[in-house]
Every structure is written in C-alpha cells, then in structure tokens.
PDB file of C-alpha atoms in Angstrom:
ATOM      1  CA  MET A   1     -41.471  27.834 -77.246  1.00 44.00           C
ATOM      2  CA  LEU A   2     -38.674  30.025 -77.362  1.00 49.00           C
ATOM      3  CA  PRO A   3     -37.087  30.939 -80.500  1.00 51.00           C
ATOM      4  CA  GLY A   4     -34.319  28.691 -81.833  1.00 49.00           C
ATOM      5  CA  LEU A   5     -35.944  25.948 -80.115  1.00 47.00           C
ATOM      6  CA  THR A   6     -38.070  24.874 -82.450  1.00 46.00           C
ATOM      7  CA  ASP A   7     -35.028  23.792 -85.149  1.00 51.00           C
ATOM      8  CA  LEU A   8     -32.321  22.634 -82.724  1.00 52.00           C
ATOM      9  CA  THR A   9     -29.602  21.438 -85.609  1.00 59.00           C
ATOM     10  CA  THR A  10     -27.146  23.305 -85.963  1.00 62.00           C
ATOM     11  CA  SER A  11     -24.261  23.629 -88.430  1.00 73.00           C
ATOM     12  CA  ASN A  12     -21.032  22.765 -87.923  1.00 73.00           C
ATOM     13  CA  ALA A  13     -20.288  25.410 -89.453  1.00 75.00           C
ATOM     14  CA  GLU A  14     -22.245  28.215 -87.212  1.00 73.00           C
ATOM     15  CA  VAL A  15     -20.785  25.742 -84.007  1.00 72.00           C
ATOM     16  CA  ALA A  16     -17.305  27.242 -85.333  1.00 76.00           C
ATOM     17  CA  GLN A  17     -17.889  30.494 -85.489  1.00 77.00           C
ATOM     18  CA  VAL A  18     -18.686  30.341 -81.829  1.00 74.00           C
ATOM     19  CA  ILE A  19     -15.471  27.995 -80.976  1.00 78.00           C
ATOM     20  CA  GLN A  20     -13.760  31.229 -83.158  1.00 76.00           C
ATOM     21  CA  SER A  21     -15.317  33.534 -81.195  1.00 75.00           C
ATOM     22  CA  ALA A  22     -14.547  31.758 -77.604  1.00 74.00           C
ATOM     23  CA  VAL A  23     -11.206  31.173 -78.387  1.00 83.00           C
ATOM     24  CA  ALA A  24     -10.309  34.675 -76.276  1.00 84.00           C
ATOM     25  CA  PRO A  25     -11.947  34.522 -73.406  1.00 88.00           C
ATOM     26  CA  VAL A  26     -10.619  30.732 -73.164  1.00 87.00           C
ATOM     27  CA  PHE A  27      -6.179  31.976 -73.676  1.00 91.00           C
ATOM     28  CA  LEU A  28      -7.996  34.373 -71.711  1.00 92.00           C
ATOM     29  CA  LEU A  29      -9.103  31.400 -69.237  1.00 94.00           C
ATOM     30  CA  ALA A  30      -5.054  30.301 -69.312  1.00 94.00           C
ATOM     31  CA  GLY A  31      -3.438  33.117 -68.572  1.00 95.00           C
ATOM     32  CA  ILE A  32      -5.616  33.762 -65.424  1.00 97.00           C
ATOM     33  CA  GLY A  33      -5.080  30.457 -64.584  1.00 96.00           C
ATOM     34  CA  ALA A  34      -1.015  30.626 -65.081  1.00 97.00           C
ATOM     35  CA  PHE A  35      -1.860  33.870 -63.245  1.00 97.00           C
ATOM     36  CA  LEU A  36      -3.341  31.917 -59.979  1.00 97.00           C
ATOM     37  CA  ASN A  37      -0.899  29.478 -60.162  1.00 97.00           C
ATOM     38  CA  VAL A  38       1.801  31.880 -59.198  1.00 97.00           C
ATOM     39  CA  CYS A  39      -0.854  33.580 -56.461  1.00 97.00           C
ATOM     40  CA  VAL A  40      -1.127  30.169 -54.912  1.00 97.00           C
ATOM     41  CA  GLY A  41       3.141  29.533 -54.614  1.00 97.00           C
ATOM     42  CA  ARG A  42       3.472  32.654 -53.037  1.00 96.00           C
ATOM     43  CA  LEU A  43       0.432  32.542 -50.575  1.00 97.00           C
ATOM     44  CA  ALA A  44       2.835  28.920 -49.660  1.00 97.00           C
ATOM     45  CA  ARG A  45       5.619  30.444 -49.183  1.00 96.00           C
ATOM     46  CA  ILE A  46       4.059  32.870 -47.225  1.00 96.00           C
ATOM     47  CA  VAL A  47       2.672  30.793 -45.138  1.00 96.00           C
ATOM     48  CA  ASP A  48       5.613  28.281 -45.007  1.00 96.00           C
ATOM     49  CA  ARG A  49       7.376  31.358 -43.112  1.00 94.00           C
ATOM     50  CA  ALA A  50       4.333  31.942 -40.861  1.00 94.00           C
ATOM     51  CA  ARG A  51       5.260  27.621 -39.500  1.00 95.00           C
ATOM     52  CA  ALA A  52       8.650  28.438 -39.450  1.00 93.00           C
ATOM     53  CA  LEU A  53       8.329  31.316 -36.999  1.00 93.00           C
ATOM     54  CA  GLU A  54       6.521  30.154 -35.517  1.00 92.00           C
ATOM     55  CA  PRO A  55       7.948  28.109 -33.128  1.00 91.00           C
ATOM     56  CA  ARG A  56      10.609  30.673 -32.895  1.00 93.00           C
ATOM     57  CA  LEU A  57       8.148  32.766 -31.474  1.00 89.00           C
ATOM     58  CA  LEU A  58       7.326  30.811 -28.340  1.00 89.00           C
ATOM     59  CA  ALA A  59      11.278  30.445 -26.974  1.00 89.00           C
ATOM     60  CA  SER A  60      11.618  34.094 -27.991  1.00 89.00           C
ATOM     61  CA  ARG A  61      12.405  36.857 -25.539  1.00 93.00           C
ATOM     62  CA  GLY A  62      12.374  40.589 -25.214  1.00 93.00           C
ATOM     63  CA  LYS A  63      13.580  42.475 -28.519  1.00 91.00           C
ATOM     64  CA  GLU A  64      13.728  39.482 -30.959  1.00 91.00           C
ATOM     65  CA  HIS A  65       9.826  38.010 -29.653  1.00 92.00           C
ATOM     66  CA  ASP A  66       8.734  41.824 -30.743  1.00 92.00           C
ATOM     67  CA  ARG A  67      10.576  41.644 -33.629  1.00 90.00           C
ATOM     68  CA  ILE A  68       8.410  38.075 -34.585  1.00 91.00           C
ATOM     69  CA  ILE A  69       5.221  39.296 -33.016  1.00 92.00           C
ATOM     70  CA  ALA A  70       5.696  42.071 -35.673  1.00 91.00           C
ATOM     71  CA  GLU A  71       6.628  39.806 -38.739  1.00 92.00           C
ATOM     72  CA  LEU A  72       4.220  37.598 -38.260  1.00 94.00           C
ATOM     73  CA  HIS A  73       1.690  40.761 -38.607  1.00 95.00           C
ATOM     74  CA  ILE A  74       2.965  41.599 -41.557  1.00 95.00           C
ATOM     75  CA  LEU A  75       3.098  37.518 -43.073  1.00 96.00           C
ATOM     76  CA  ASP A  76      -0.703  37.826 -42.011  1.00 96.00           C
ATOM     77  CA  ARG A  77      -1.702  40.443 -43.829  1.00 97.00           C
ATOM     78  CA  ARG A  78       0.388  39.516 -47.232  1.00 97.00           C
ATOM     79  CA  ILE A  79      -1.899  35.730 -46.563  1.00 97.00           C
ATOM     80  CA  ARG A  80      -5.794  37.973 -45.959  1.00 98.00           C
ATOM     81  CA  VAL A  81      -4.347  40.113 -49.100  1.00 98.00           C
ATOM     82  CA  VAL A  82      -3.012  37.076 -51.942  1.00 98.00           C
ATOM     83  CA  ASN A  83      -5.879  35.200 -50.700  1.00 98.00           C
ATOM     84  CA  THR A  84      -8.294  38.580 -51.784  1.00 98.00           C
ATOM     85  CA  ALA A  85      -6.209  38.022 -55.241  1.00 98.00           C
ATOM     86  CA  VAL A  86      -7.086  34.661 -55.821  1.00 98.00           C
ATOM     87  CA  PHE A  87      -9.908  34.983 -54.935  1.00 98.00           C
ATOM     88  CA  LEU A  88     -10.481  38.246 -57.428  1.00 98.00           C
ATOM     89  CA  SER A  89      -8.694  36.173 -60.300  1.00 98.00           C
ATOM     90  CA  VAL A  90     -10.824  33.423 -59.325  1.00 98.00           C
ATOM     91  CA  SER A  91     -14.213  35.444 -59.684  1.00 98.00           C
ATOM     92  CA  ALA A  92     -12.858  36.618 -62.888  1.00 98.00           C
ATOM     93  CA  ALA A  93     -12.295  32.734 -64.440  1.00 97.00           C
ATOM     94  CA  VAL A  94     -16.017  32.359 -63.188  1.00 98.00           C
ATOM     95  CA  LEU A  95     -17.269  34.668 -64.886  1.00 97.00           C
ATOM     96  CA  ILE A  96     -15.272  34.157 -69.072  1.00 95.00           C
ATOM     97  CA  CYS A  97     -16.684  30.309 -68.318  1.00 95.00           C
ATOM     98  CA  LEU A  98     -20.157  32.215 -68.418  1.00 95.00           C
ATOM     99  CA  VAL A  99     -18.513  34.266 -71.526  1.00 93.00           C
ATOM    100  CA  VAL A 100     -18.743  31.182 -73.210  1.00 91.00           C
ATOM    101  CA  ILE A 101     -21.564  29.290 -71.722  1.00 91.00           C
ATOM    102  CA  LEU A 102     -23.077  32.087 -73.014  1.00 92.00           C
ATOM    103  CA  LEU A 103     -21.517  32.502 -76.317  1.00 87.00           C
ATOM    104  CA  PHE A 104     -22.421  29.562 -77.224  1.00 84.00           C
ATOM    105  CA  GLY A 105     -26.346  29.719 -75.217  1.00 86.00           C
ATOM    106  CA  SER A 106     -26.609  31.817 -77.449  1.00 87.00           C
ATOM    107  CA  GLN A 107     -26.148  30.197 -80.764  1.00 82.00           C
ATOM    108  CA  LEU A 108     -27.610  26.646 -79.660  1.00 81.00           C
ATOM    109  CA  THR A 109     -31.286  28.651 -78.749  1.00 84.00           C
ATOM    110  CA  GLY A 110     -31.083  31.535 -81.241  1.00 84.00           C
ATOM    111  CA  LEU A 111     -31.412  34.145 -77.969  1.00 89.00           C
ATOM    112  CA  HIS A 112     -29.923  37.610 -78.046  1.00 90.00           C
ATOM    113  CA  PHE A 113     -27.242  37.798 -74.624  1.00 91.00           C
ATOM    114  CA  GLY A 114     -24.809  40.454 -76.444  1.00 90.00           C
ATOM    115  CA  LYS A 115     -25.737  42.506 -73.830  1.00 94.00           C
ATOM    116  CA  ALA A 116     -25.188  39.791 -70.879  1.00 94.00           C
ATOM    117  CA  VAL A 117     -21.969  38.591 -72.432  1.00 92.00           C
ATOM    118  CA  ALA A 118     -20.761  41.948 -72.693  1.00 93.00           C
ATOM    119  CA  LEU A 119     -20.851  43.214 -69.355  1.00 96.00           C
ATOM    120  CA  LEU A 120     -19.926  40.037 -68.046  1.00 96.00           C
ATOM    121  CA  PHE A 121     -16.686  40.385 -69.943  1.00 94.00           C
ATOM    122  CA  ILE A 122     -16.653  44.002 -69.070  1.00 96.00           C
ATOM    123  CA  ALA A 123     -16.674  42.431 -64.822  1.00 98.00           C
ATOM    124  CA  ALA A 124     -14.437  39.763 -65.830  1.00 97.00           C
ATOM    125  CA  MET A 125     -11.391  42.613 -66.858  1.00 96.00           C
ATOM    126  CA  ILE A 126     -12.621  44.685 -63.855  1.00 98.00           C
ATOM    127  CA  SER A 127     -12.220  41.251 -61.827  1.00 98.00           C
ATOM    128  CA  THR A 128      -8.593  40.282 -63.235  1.00 97.00           C
ATOM    129  CA  GLY A 129      -7.486  43.856 -63.330  1.00 98.00           C
ATOM    130  CA  LEU A 130      -7.815  44.163 -59.286  1.00 98.00           C
ATOM    131  CA  GLY A 131      -6.820  40.649 -59.127  1.00 98.00           C
ATOM    132  CA  PHE A 132      -3.552  42.052 -60.552  1.00 98.00           C
ATOM    133  CA  ALA A 133      -3.295  45.667 -58.835  1.00 98.00           C
ATOM    134  CA  THR A 134      -4.156  43.457 -55.438  1.00 98.00           C
ATOM    135  CA  PHE A 135      -0.600  41.085 -56.583  1.00 97.00           C
ATOM    136  CA  LEU A 136       1.224  44.306 -56.630  1.00 97.00           C
ATOM    137  CA  TYR A 137      -0.041  45.409 -53.906  1.00 97.00           C
ATOM    138  CA  GLU A 138       1.268  41.914 -51.828  1.00 97.00           C
ATOM    139  CA  THR A 139       4.826  42.146 -53.672  1.00 95.00           C
ATOM    140  CA  GLN A 140       4.958  45.899 -52.042  1.00 94.00           C
ATOM    141  CA  LEU A 141       4.812  44.211 -48.656  1.00 94.00           C
ATOM    142  CA  GLY A 142       6.573  41.355 -49.247  1.00 92.00           C
ATOM    143  CA  THR A 143       9.298  43.440 -50.810  1.00 88.00           C
ATOM    144  CA  ARG A 144       9.746  46.517 -47.644  1.00 85.00           C
ATOM    145  CA  ALA A 145       8.571  44.125 -45.118  1.00 81.00           C
ATOM    146  CA  VAL A 146      12.579  42.367 -45.671  1.00 77.00           C
ATOM    147  CA  ARG A 147      14.393  44.167 -43.377  1.00 69.00           C
ATOM    148  CA  VAL A 148      17.795  43.593 -42.714  1.00 65.00           C
ATOM    149  CA  ARG A 149      18.333  44.397 -39.126  1.00 65.00           C
ATOM    150  CA  ALA A 150      21.540  46.746 -39.216  1.00 68.00           C
ATOM    151  CA  HIS A 151      23.288  44.958 -36.310  1.00 66.00           C
ATOM    152  CA  ILE A 152      23.401  42.202 -38.571  1.00 71.00           C
ATOM    153  CA  LEU A 153      24.778  44.618 -41.741  1.00 71.00           C
ATOM    154  CA  GLU A 154      27.288  45.903 -38.604  1.00 77.00           C
ATOM    155  CA  HIS A 155      28.312  42.792 -37.922  1.00 75.00           C
ATOM    156  CA  GLN A 156      32.449  42.488 -37.459  1.00 79.00           C
ATOM    157  CA  PRO A 157      33.433  38.401 -37.647  1.00 80.00           C
ATOM    158  CA  GLU A 158      35.971  38.133 -34.585  1.00 79.00           C
ATOM    159  CA  ASP A 159      38.883  37.238 -35.074  1.00 67.00           C
ATOM    160  CA  ALA A 160      40.137  33.401 -34.467  1.00 55.00           C
ATOM    161  CA  ASP A 161      43.857  33.627 -33.548  1.00 51.00           C
TER     162      ASP A 161
END
C-alpha cells in the first residue's frame, strides 16, 4: 500500500494549509482568465473585420481588390497569432490546475510531488510568458496593418457652390 493511504484522515488545519498554498496559483488562474477574455475579444473583432471585407472583395477590382486581399492576408495571420496566444494561455491554465491538484494530492496521499509541482509551475510560467509575448506580437501586427491610405489623407472636399 502507498504511504499515507492507510490513514485517510486529514485535519482541517492541514487542508487549510494546502488551500493557503493553492491561493496564489488560483489567483494566477483568474488573471489568465482575464487575459483570455481580452484575447477572445480581440479575435472576435479580427474575425468580424475579415467577414466584413469578404463581400467587398467579390465586388472589387484593380487596386482596391489588391488592397482588400492584402488586408485579408494580414487578418488571417493575426487570427493565427491570437489563436496561438489563446492556446498558450489555456495550456498555462491547465498546468496551474495540475499544480493545485498535486498540492492537494500530496497532502491527501502523503506522497511528495514537490519537483513535479515546481516543474509544472515553471512550465505554466513559460507558457503564460509566451502567450503574452505572442499577444504583444499580434498587437504590433495590428498596429502596422492600420494604414490610412494617402489619397484619403490628401483628400480635399469639393466646393459645394
């Protein structure tokens, strides 16, 4: 039999101590959730813009057609980048959940999962950091993609006599 499984009683103080240890990872989960909300909102806006351009593409010709195609390529790239940020953030959240599970599992079974907890937490931080960096890259892509066309900037209203 595994050590610690012969005595399945755990005091309230021991459980409270594990809960205290799990509070920081749980707050981290809340932060990741808020970040995911931002990512998904941004993704929705990108998809909406792409859908708005699709019918215009079919009706366009010449330079306007080329401009819309170029914008759709950028939007497609941005969608992939935001999806990567979402994937990395969700992966981090899953790893944090495993950290919390192992913290409780260690207490309940008496087994020592310290190295596994540390490695999972490190992996979660790496995944979170990469998710943030990927999102930063997407915001730069979005900023670079927004270009006001020169003929718009130089437009002069016609005099209405």
